Short mmCIF file of C-alpha atoms in Angstrom, two decimals:
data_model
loop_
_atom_site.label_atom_id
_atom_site.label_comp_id
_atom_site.label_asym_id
_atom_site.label_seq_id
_atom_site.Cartn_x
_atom_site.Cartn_y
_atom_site.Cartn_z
CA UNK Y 241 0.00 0.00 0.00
CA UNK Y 242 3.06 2.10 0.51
CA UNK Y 243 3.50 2.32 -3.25
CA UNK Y 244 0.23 3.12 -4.13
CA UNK Y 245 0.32 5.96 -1.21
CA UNK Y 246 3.28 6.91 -2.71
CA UNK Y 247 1.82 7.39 -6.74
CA UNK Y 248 -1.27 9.07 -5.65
CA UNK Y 249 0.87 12.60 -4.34
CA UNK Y 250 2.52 12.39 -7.44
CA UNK Y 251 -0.59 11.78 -9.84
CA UNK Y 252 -2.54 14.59 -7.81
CA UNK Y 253 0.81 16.68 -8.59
CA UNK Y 254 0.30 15.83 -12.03
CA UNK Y 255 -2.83 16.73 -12.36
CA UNK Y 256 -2.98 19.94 -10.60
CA UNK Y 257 0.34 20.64 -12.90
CA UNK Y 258 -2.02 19.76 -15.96
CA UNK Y 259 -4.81 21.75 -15.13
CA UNK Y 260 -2.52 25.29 -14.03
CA UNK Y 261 -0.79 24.72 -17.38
CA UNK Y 262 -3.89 24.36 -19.17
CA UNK Y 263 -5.07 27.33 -18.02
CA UNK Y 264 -2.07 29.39 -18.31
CA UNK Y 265 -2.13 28.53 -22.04
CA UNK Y 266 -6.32 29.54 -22.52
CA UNK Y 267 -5.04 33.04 -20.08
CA UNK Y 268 -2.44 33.84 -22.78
CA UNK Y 269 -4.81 32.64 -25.89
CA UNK Y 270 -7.11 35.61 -24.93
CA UNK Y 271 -6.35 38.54 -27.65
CA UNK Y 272 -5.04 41.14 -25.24
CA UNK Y 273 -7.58 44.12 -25.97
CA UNK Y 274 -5.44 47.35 -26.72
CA UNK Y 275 -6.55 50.63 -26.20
CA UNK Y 276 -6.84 52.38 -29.66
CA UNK Y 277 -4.14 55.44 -30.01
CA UNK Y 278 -5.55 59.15 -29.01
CA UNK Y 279 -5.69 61.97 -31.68
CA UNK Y 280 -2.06 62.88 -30.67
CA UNK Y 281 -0.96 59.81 -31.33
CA UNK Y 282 -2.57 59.20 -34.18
CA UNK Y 283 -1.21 62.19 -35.95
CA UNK Y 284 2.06 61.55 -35.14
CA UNK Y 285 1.48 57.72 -36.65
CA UNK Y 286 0.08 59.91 -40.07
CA UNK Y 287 2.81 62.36 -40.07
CA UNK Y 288 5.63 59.44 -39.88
CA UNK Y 289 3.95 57.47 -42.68
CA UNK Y 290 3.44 60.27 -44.66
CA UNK Y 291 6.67 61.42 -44.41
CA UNK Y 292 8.39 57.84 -45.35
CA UNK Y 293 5.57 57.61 -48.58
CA UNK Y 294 6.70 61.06 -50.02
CA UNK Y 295 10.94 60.46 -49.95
CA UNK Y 296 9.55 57.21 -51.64
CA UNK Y 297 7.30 58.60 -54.23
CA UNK Y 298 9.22 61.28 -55.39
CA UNK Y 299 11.87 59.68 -57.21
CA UNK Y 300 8.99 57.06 -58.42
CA UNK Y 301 7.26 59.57 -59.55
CA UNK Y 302 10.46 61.17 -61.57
CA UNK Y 303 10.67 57.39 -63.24
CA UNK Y 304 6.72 57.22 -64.51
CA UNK Y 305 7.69 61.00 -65.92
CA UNK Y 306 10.57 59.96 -67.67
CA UNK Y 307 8.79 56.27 -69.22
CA UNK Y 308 6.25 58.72 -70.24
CA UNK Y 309 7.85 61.20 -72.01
CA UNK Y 310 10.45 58.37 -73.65
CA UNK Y 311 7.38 56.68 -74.96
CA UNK Y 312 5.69 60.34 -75.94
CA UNK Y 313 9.01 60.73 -78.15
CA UNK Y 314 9.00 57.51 -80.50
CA UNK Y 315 7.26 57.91 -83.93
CA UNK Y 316 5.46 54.84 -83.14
CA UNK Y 317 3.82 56.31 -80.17
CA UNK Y 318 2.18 59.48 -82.41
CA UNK Y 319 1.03 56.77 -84.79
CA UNK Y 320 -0.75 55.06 -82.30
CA UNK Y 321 -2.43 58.08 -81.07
CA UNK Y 322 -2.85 59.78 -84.57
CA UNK Y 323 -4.71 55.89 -85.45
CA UNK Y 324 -6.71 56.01 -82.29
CA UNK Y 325 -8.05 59.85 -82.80
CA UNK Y 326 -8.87 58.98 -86.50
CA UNK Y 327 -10.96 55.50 -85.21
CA UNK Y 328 -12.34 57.49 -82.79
CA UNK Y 329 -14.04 60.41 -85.03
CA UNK Y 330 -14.45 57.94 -87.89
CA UNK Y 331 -16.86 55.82 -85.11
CA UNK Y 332 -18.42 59.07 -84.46
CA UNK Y 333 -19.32 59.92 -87.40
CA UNK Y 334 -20.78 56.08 -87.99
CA UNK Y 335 -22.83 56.51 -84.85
CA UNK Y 336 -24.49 59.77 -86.25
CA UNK Y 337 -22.37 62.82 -84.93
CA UNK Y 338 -22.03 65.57 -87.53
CA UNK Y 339 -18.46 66.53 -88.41
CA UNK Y 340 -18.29 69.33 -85.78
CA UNK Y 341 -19.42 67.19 -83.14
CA UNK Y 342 -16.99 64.96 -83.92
CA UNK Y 343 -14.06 66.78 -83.85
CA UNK Y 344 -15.14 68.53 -80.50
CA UNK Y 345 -15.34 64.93 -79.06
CA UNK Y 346 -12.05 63.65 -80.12
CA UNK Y 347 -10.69 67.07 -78.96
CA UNK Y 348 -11.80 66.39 -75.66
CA UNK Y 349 -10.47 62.81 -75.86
CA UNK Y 350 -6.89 61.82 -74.44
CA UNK Y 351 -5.42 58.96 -75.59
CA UNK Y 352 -5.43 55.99 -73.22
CA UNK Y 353 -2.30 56.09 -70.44
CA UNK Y 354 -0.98 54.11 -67.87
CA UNK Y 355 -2.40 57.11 -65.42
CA UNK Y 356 -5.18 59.43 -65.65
CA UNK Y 357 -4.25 62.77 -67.21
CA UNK Y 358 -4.79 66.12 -65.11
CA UNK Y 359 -6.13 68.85 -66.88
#
C-alpha cells in the first residue's frame, strides 16, 4: 500500500500541474484588448507614414515621368495616337455625330495612359 500511497501525491501533482498549465495557455490565448491610439498619437502615426511615402514617391514619380515622355518621343507612339483619334471620329461619325461634333469629341479625348491625365 506504501506504493500506491506513494503514486497518488505524485498523480494529484500531475494533475494539478495539468490543469494550471492548461489554463495558463487559454489566459495567454485571450487577444489582449489594446486601447486604440488618441488623436495625438494618431497624428504623429500619419505624419511618420506620410513622411516615409513622399521620400519614396518622389523619385517614383520622376521614373513614370521619364517612361512617359520616352514613350511620348517615338514615332510609333504618335502613330498610335494619330490611329486612335482617326478611329475614334471615324466611329463618331458612324454613330451619327455631324463633323463638328466629332471633332469637339475627339478634342476632348486623351489617348489611353498608364495614369489618368490632369487637366
Amino acid at each position: 500500500m506504501s506504493i500506491v500511497q506513494e503514486r497518488e501525491p505524485s498523480m494529484s501533482r500531475l494533475l494539478i500541474a495539468g490543469a494550471s498549465s492548461l489554463l495558463a495557455c487559454a489566459a495567454l490565448a485571450q487577444p489582449q484588448q489594446q486601447q486604440p491610439p488618441n488623436p495625438e498619437q494618431m497624428k504623429q502615426i500619419m505624419q511618420a507614414t506620410m513622411g516615409a511615402m513622399v521620400s519614396v514617391m518622389g523619385p517614383m514619380t520622376d521614373a513614370v515621368i521619364d517612361a512617359q515622355v520616352n514613350a511620348a518621343a517615338r514615332p510609333e507612339t504618335a502613330e498610335k495616337i494619330a490611329a486612335f483619334k482617326k478611329n475614334l471620329y471615324d466611329a463618331l461619325l458612324k454613330k451619327g455625330f455631324n463633323a463638328q461634333q466629332a471633332l469637339q469629341i475627339v478634342i476632348s479625348t486623351a489617348p489611353p495612359a498608364a495614369a489618368p491625365s490632369a487637366k
